[in-house]
Coordinates of C-alpha atoms and ligand atoms in Angstrom, one line a residue:
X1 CA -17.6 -15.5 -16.3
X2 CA -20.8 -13.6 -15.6
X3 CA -20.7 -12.2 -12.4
X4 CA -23.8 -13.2 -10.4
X5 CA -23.0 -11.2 -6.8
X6 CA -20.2 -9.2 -4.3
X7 CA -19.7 -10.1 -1.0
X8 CA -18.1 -7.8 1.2
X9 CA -17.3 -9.2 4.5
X10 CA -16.2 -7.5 7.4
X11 CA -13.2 -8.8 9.9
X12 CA -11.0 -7.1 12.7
X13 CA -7.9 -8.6 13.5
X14 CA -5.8 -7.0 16.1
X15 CA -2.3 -6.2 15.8
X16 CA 0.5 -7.1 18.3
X17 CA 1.6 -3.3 18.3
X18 CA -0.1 -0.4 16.8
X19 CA 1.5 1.3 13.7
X20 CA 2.0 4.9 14.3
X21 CA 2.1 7.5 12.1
X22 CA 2.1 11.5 11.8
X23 CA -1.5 11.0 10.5
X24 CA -3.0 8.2 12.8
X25 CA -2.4 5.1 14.0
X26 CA -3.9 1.3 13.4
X27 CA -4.1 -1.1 16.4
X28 CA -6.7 -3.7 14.3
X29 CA -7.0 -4.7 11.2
X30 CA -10.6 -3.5 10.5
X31 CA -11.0 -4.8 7.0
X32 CA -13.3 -5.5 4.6
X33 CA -13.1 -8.8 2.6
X34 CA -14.6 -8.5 -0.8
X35 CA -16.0 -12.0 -3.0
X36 CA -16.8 -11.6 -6.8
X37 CA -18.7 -14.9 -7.3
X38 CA -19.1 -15.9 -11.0
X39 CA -22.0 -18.0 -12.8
X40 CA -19.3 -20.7 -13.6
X41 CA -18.2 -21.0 -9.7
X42 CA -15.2 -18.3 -9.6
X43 CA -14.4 -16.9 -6.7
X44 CA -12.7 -13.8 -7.1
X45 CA -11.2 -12.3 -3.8
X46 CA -9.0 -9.5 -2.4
X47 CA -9.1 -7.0 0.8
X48 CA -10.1 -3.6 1.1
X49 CA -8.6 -1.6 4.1
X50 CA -10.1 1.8 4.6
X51 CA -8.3 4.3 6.2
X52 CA -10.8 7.4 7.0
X53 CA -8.0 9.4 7.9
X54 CA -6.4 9.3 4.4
X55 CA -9.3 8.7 2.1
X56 CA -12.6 8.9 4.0
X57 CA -13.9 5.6 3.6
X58 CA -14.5 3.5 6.8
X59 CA -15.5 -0.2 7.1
X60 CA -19.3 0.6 7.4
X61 CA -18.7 2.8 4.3
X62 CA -16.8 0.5 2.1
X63 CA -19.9 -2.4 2.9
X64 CA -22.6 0.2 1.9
X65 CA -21.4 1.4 -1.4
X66 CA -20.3 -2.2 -2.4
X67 CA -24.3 -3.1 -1.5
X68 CA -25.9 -0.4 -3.0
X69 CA -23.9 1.2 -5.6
X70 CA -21.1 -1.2 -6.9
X71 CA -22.7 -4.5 -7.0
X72 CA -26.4 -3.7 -8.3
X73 CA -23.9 -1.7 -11.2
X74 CA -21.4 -4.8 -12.1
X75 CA -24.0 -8.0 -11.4
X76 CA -25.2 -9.3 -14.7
X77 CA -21.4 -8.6 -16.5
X78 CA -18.7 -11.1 -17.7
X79 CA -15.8 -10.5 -15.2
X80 CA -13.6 -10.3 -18.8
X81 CA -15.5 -6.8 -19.8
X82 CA -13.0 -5.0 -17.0
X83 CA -13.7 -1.8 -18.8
X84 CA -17.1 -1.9 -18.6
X85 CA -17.0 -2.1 -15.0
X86 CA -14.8 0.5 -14.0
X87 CA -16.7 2.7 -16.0
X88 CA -19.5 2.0 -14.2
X89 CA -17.8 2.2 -10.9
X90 CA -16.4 5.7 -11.4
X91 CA -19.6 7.4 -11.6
X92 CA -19.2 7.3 -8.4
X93 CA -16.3 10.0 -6.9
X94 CA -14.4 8.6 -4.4
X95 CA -14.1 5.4 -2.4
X96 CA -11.3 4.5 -3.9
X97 CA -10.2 1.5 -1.3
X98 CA -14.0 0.1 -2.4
X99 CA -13.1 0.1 -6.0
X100 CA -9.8 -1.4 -5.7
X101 CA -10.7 -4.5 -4.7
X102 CA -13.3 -5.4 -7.0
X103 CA -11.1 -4.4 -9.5
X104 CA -8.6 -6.9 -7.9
X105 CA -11.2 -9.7 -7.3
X106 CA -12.1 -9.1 -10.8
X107 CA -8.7 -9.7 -12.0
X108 CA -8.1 -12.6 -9.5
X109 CA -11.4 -14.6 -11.2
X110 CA -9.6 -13.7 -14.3
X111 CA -6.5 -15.4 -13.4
X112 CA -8.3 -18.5 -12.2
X113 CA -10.7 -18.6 -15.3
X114 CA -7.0 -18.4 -17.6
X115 CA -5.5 -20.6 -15.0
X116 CA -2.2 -18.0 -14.9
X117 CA -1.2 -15.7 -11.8
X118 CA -2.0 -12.2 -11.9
X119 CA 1.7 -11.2 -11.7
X120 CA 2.8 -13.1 -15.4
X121 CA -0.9 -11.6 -16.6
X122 CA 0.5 -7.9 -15.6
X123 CA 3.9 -7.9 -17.0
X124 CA 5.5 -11.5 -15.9
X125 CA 8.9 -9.2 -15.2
X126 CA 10.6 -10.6 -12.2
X127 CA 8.5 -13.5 -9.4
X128 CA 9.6 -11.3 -6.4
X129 CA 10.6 -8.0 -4.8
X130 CA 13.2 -6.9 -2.3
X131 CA 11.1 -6.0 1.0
X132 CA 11.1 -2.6 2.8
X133 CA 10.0 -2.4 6.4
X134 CA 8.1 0.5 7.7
X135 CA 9.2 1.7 11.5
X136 CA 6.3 3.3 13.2
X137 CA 6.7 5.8 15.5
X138 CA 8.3 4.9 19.2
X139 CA 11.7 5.9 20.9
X140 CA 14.7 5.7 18.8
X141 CA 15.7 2.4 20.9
X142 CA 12.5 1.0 19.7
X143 CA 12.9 1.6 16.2
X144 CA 16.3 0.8 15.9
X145 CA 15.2 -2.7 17.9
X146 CA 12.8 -3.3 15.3
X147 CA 15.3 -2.6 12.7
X148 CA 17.8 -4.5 13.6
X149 CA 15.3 -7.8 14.7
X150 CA 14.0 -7.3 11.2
X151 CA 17.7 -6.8 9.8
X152 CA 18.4 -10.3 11.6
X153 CA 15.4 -12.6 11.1
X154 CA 14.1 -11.8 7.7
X155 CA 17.2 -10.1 5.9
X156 CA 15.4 -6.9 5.4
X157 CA 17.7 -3.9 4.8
X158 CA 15.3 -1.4 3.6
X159 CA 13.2 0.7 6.1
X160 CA 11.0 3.4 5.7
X161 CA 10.9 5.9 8.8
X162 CA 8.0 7.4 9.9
X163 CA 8.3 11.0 10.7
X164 CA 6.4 14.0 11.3
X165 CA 6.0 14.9 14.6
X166 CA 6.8 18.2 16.2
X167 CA 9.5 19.3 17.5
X168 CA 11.2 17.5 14.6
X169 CA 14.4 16.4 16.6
X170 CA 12.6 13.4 17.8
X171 CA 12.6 12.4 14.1
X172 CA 16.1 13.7 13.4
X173 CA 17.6 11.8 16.2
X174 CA 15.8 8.0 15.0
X175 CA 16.8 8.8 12.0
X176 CA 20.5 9.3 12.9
X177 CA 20.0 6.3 15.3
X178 CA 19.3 3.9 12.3
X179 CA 22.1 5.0 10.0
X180 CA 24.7 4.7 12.9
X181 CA 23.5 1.0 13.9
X182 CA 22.6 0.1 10.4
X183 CA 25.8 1.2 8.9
X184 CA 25.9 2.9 5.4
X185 CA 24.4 -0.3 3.4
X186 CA 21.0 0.3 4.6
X187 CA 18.7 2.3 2.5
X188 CA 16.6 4.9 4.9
X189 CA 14.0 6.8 3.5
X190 CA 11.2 9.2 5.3
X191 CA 7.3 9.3 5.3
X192 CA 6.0 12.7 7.2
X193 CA 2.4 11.6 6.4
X194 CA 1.8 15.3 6.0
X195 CA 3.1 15.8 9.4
X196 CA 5.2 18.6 8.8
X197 CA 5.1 22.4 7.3
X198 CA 7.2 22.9 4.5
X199 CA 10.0 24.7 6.7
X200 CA 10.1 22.2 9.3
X201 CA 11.0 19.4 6.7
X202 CA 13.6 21.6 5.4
X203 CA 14.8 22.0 8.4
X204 CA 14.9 18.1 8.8
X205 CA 16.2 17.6 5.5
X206 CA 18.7 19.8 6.3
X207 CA 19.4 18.0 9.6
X208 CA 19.8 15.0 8.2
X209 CA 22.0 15.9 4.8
X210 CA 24.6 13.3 6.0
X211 CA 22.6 10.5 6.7
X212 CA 22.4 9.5 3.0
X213 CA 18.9 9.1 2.7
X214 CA 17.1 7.7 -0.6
X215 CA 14.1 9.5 -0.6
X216 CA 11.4 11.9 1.3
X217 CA 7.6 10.7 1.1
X218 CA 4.5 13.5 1.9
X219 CA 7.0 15.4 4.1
X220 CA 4.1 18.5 3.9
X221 CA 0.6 18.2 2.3
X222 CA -0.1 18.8 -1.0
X223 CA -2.2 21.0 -0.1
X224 CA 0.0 23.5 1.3
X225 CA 0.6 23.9 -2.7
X226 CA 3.3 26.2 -2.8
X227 CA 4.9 25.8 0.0
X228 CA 5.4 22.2 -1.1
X229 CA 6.6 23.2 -4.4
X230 CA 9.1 25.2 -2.9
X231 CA 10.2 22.3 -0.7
X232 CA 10.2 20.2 -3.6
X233 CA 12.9 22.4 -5.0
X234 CA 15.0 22.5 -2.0
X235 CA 14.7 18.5 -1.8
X236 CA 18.3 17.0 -3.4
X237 CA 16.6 13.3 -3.5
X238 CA 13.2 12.1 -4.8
X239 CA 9.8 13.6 -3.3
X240 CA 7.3 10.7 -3.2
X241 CA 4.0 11.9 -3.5
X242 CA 1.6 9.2 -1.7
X243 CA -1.9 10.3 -0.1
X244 CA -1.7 13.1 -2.3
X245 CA -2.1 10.6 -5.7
X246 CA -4.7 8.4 -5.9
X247 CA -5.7 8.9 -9.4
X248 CA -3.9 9.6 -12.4
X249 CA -5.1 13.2 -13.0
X250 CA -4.0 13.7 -9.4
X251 CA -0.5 11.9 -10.2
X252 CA -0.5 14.6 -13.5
X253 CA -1.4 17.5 -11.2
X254 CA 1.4 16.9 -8.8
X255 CA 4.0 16.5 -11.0
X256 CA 3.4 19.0 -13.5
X257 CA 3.1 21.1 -10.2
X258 CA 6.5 20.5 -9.2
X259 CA 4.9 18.9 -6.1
X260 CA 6.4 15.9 -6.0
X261 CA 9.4 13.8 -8.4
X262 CA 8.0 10.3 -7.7
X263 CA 5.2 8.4 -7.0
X264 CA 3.9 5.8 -4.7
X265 CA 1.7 2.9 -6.2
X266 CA -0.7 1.2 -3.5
X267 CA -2.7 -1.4 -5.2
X268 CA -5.4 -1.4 -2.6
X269 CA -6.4 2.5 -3.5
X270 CA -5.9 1.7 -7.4
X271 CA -6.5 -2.0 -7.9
X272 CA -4.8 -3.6 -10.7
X273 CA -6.3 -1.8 -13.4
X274 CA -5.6 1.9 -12.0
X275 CA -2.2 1.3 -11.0
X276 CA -1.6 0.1 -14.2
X277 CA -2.8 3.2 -15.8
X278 CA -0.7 5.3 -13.2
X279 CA 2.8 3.5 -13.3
X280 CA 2.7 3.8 -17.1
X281 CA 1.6 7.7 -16.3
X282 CA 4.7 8.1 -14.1
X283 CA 7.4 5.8 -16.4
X284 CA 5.9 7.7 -19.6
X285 CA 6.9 10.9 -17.3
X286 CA 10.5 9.6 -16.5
X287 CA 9.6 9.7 -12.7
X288 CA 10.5 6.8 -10.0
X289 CA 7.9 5.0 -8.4
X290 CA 7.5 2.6 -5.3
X291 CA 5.3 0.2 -4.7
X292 CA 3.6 1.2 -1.2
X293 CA 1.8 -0.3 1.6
X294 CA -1.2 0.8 3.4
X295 CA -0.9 -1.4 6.0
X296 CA -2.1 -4.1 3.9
X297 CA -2.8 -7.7 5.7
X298 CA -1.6 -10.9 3.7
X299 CA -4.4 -10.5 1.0
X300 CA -3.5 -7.1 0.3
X301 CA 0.8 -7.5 0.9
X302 CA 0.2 -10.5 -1.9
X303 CA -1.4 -8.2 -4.4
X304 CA 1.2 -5.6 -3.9
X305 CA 3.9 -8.1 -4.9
X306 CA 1.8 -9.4 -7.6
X307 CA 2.0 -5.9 -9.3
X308 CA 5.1 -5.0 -8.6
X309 CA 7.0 -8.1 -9.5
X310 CA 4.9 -7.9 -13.1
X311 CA 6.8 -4.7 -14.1
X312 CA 11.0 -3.8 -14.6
X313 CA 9.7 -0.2 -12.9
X314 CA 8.2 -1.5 -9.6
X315 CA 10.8 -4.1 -9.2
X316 CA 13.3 -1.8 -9.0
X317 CA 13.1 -0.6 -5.8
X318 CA 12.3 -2.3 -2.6
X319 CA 8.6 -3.0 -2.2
X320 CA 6.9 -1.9 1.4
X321 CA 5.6 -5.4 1.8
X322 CA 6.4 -6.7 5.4
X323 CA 3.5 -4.7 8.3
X324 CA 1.7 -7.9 8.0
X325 CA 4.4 -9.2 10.4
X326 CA 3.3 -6.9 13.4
X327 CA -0.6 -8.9 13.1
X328 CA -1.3 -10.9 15.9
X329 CA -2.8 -13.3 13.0
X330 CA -4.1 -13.2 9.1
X331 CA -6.6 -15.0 7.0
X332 CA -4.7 -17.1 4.7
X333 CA -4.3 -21.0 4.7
X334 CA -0.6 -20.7 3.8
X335 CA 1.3 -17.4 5.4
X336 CA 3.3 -15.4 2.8
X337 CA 6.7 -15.4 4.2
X338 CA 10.1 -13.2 3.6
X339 CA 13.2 -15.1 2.9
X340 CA 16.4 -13.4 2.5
X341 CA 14.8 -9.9 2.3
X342 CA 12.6 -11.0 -0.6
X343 CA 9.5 -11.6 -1.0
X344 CA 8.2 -13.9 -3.5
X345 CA 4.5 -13.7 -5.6
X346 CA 2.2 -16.5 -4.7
X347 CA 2.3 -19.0 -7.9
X348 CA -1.1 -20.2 -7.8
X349 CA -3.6 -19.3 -10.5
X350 CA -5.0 -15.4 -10.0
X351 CA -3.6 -13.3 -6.8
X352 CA -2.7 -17.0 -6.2
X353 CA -3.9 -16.9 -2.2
X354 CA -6.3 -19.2 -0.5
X355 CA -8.8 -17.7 3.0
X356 CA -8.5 -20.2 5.1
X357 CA -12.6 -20.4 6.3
X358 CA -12.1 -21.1 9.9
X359 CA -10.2 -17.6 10.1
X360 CA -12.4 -16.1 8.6
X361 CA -15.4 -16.9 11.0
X362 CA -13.4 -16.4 14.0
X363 CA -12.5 -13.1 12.7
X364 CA -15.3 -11.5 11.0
X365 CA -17.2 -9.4 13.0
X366 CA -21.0 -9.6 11.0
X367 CA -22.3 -12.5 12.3
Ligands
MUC401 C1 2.2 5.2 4.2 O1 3.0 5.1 3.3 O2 1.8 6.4 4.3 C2 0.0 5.1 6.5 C3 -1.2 5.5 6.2 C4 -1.6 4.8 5.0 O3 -2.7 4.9 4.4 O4 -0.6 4.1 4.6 C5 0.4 4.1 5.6 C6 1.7 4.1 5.0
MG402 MG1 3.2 7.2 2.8

């Protein structure tokens, strides 16, 4: 299990519509895909998707620290001595999308070398999650098309609504538009990406007090501190902190802070091993989470459910798991694929996902 060297591998895929959000928007895919090869022949893999406008790391980024920090730091050490590793990794601050997926390659080799997938290694709760789709931003006849088309085709009836742009009626009126064409079985929840000041989501909130909505996600940064605390106060449903908690002492600080009620695990800004350390964090604090998306592709969506589906806390809740649907193509010999709103862990030994190689030179972008 020695680990002998880290590839990281960049690739753009483009998608068939851009995501849009009150914090940016993604029209490719600009990944990075990340080998841990082991002396035995393991091959660990798992994507890292930087998002600059959220964490600061971009594709370039993610390649350079993985060359001449991480890799020089973890070469030489059994893929089994996890520990070791991260410690190693953290000396460095930041980068969190960087150290996520070696921590997840990691764990995949692990699975492979104990011939087991990641999800029964984590927890072995449940084999799959209910799926929540994300609507990007567009007219409300846009979103509620993409609602309803994923309402029909896949059986999804959880969305996540993008708001967070000013004047907020734009958002108020999607909003409505969903729950009137959705009917009151739908769960609707928000995402302001930071969008918003803490009046103008109360105000929004306060718009929308019929609409039965589930919970609100980053509605105002958390760095607006008491502002947000006071929204958080005036908010009568959850307050998912997302951005805002990458790292357990920043999950501690924003609950204790009365800054947020419930938390948002991404596995490709914590890995495995952080969000492990973070959903026990949150369930030891008697606070919700959600397993989130940050726009993963197949790789990443696979890891998500792998995690989620290996604990009774992150199966509770729909899992964002479905943006992969809106690329114009993926890496992966064998798509994942929603069935009756669910989506189901990959069974296969580690994150249990093959790359198809042929995808992968037609889409990487270094040679
Ligand atoms: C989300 O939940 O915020 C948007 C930016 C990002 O990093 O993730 C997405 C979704
Ligand atoms: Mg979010």
């Amino acid at each position: 299990l020695e680990i002998t060297a880290v590839e990281a591998i960049p690739y753009s895929i483009p998608y068939r519509k851009p995501l849009r959000f009150a914090s940016g928007e993604v029209s490719h895919a600009e990944h990075v895909l990340i080998r841990v090869h082991t002396r035995g022949g393991l091959v660990g893999t798992a994507d890292a998707p930087p998002r600059p406008f959220t964490y600061g790391e971009t594709q370039a980024g993610v390649i350079a620290v993985i060359e001449s920090i991480f890799a020089p730091q973890i070469v030489g050490v059994d893929a089994d001595r996890r520990d070791v590793m991260r410690k190693r990794l953290h000396r460095t601050v930041g980068n969190p999308v960087a150290k996520a997926a070696i921590d997840m390659a990691i764990w995949d080799v692990l699975g492979q070398a104990w011939s087991m997938p990641v999800h029964r290694l984590l927890g072995g709760f449940t084999d799959k999650l209910r799926v929540s789709h994300m609507l990007g931003f567009d007219t409300p006849e846009a979103m509620v098309a993409e609602a309803n088309k994923m309402r029909d085709v896949y059986g999804i009836s959880t969305f996540k609504v993008k708001v967070g742009r000013r004047p907020i009626d734009a958002d108020v009126e999607v909003v409505r538009a969903l729950r009137q064409t959705l009917g009151d079985k739908a769960e609707l929840y928000m995402d302001g990406n930071r969008g918003w000041s803490p009046s103008e989501a109360a105000r929004a909130l306060e718009q929308l007090s019929d609409c039965g909505l589930t919970l609100a996600e980053e509605l105002c940064p958390a760095d607006d501190v008491l502002g947000r605390r006071w929204l958080v106060n005036h908010c009568s449903v959850p307050f998912i902190a997302d951005e805002s908690v990458t790292t357990p002492a920043e999950v501690t600080r924003e609950l204790l802070g009365g800054s947020a009620t419930a938390i948002s695990i991404k596995t490709a800004r914590s890995g495995f091993s952080g969000s492990e350390e973070i959903l026990h964090l949150a369930t030891g604090l008697g606070v919700e989470v959600v397993m989130g998306n940050q726009i993963d592709g197949q790789l990443g969506t696979a890891c998500t459910v792998a995690f989620g589906a290996a604990h009774e806390a992150t199966s509770g809740r729909a899992g964002e798991l479905s943006n992969f649907l809106d690329m114009s193509d993926d890496l992966l010999t064998e798509p994942l694929e929603i069935i009756d709103g669910c989506l189901t862990a990959p069974t296969g030994p580690g994150i249990g996902v093959t790359v198809d190689p042929d995808k992968l030179a037609h889409y990487r972008t270094d040679n």
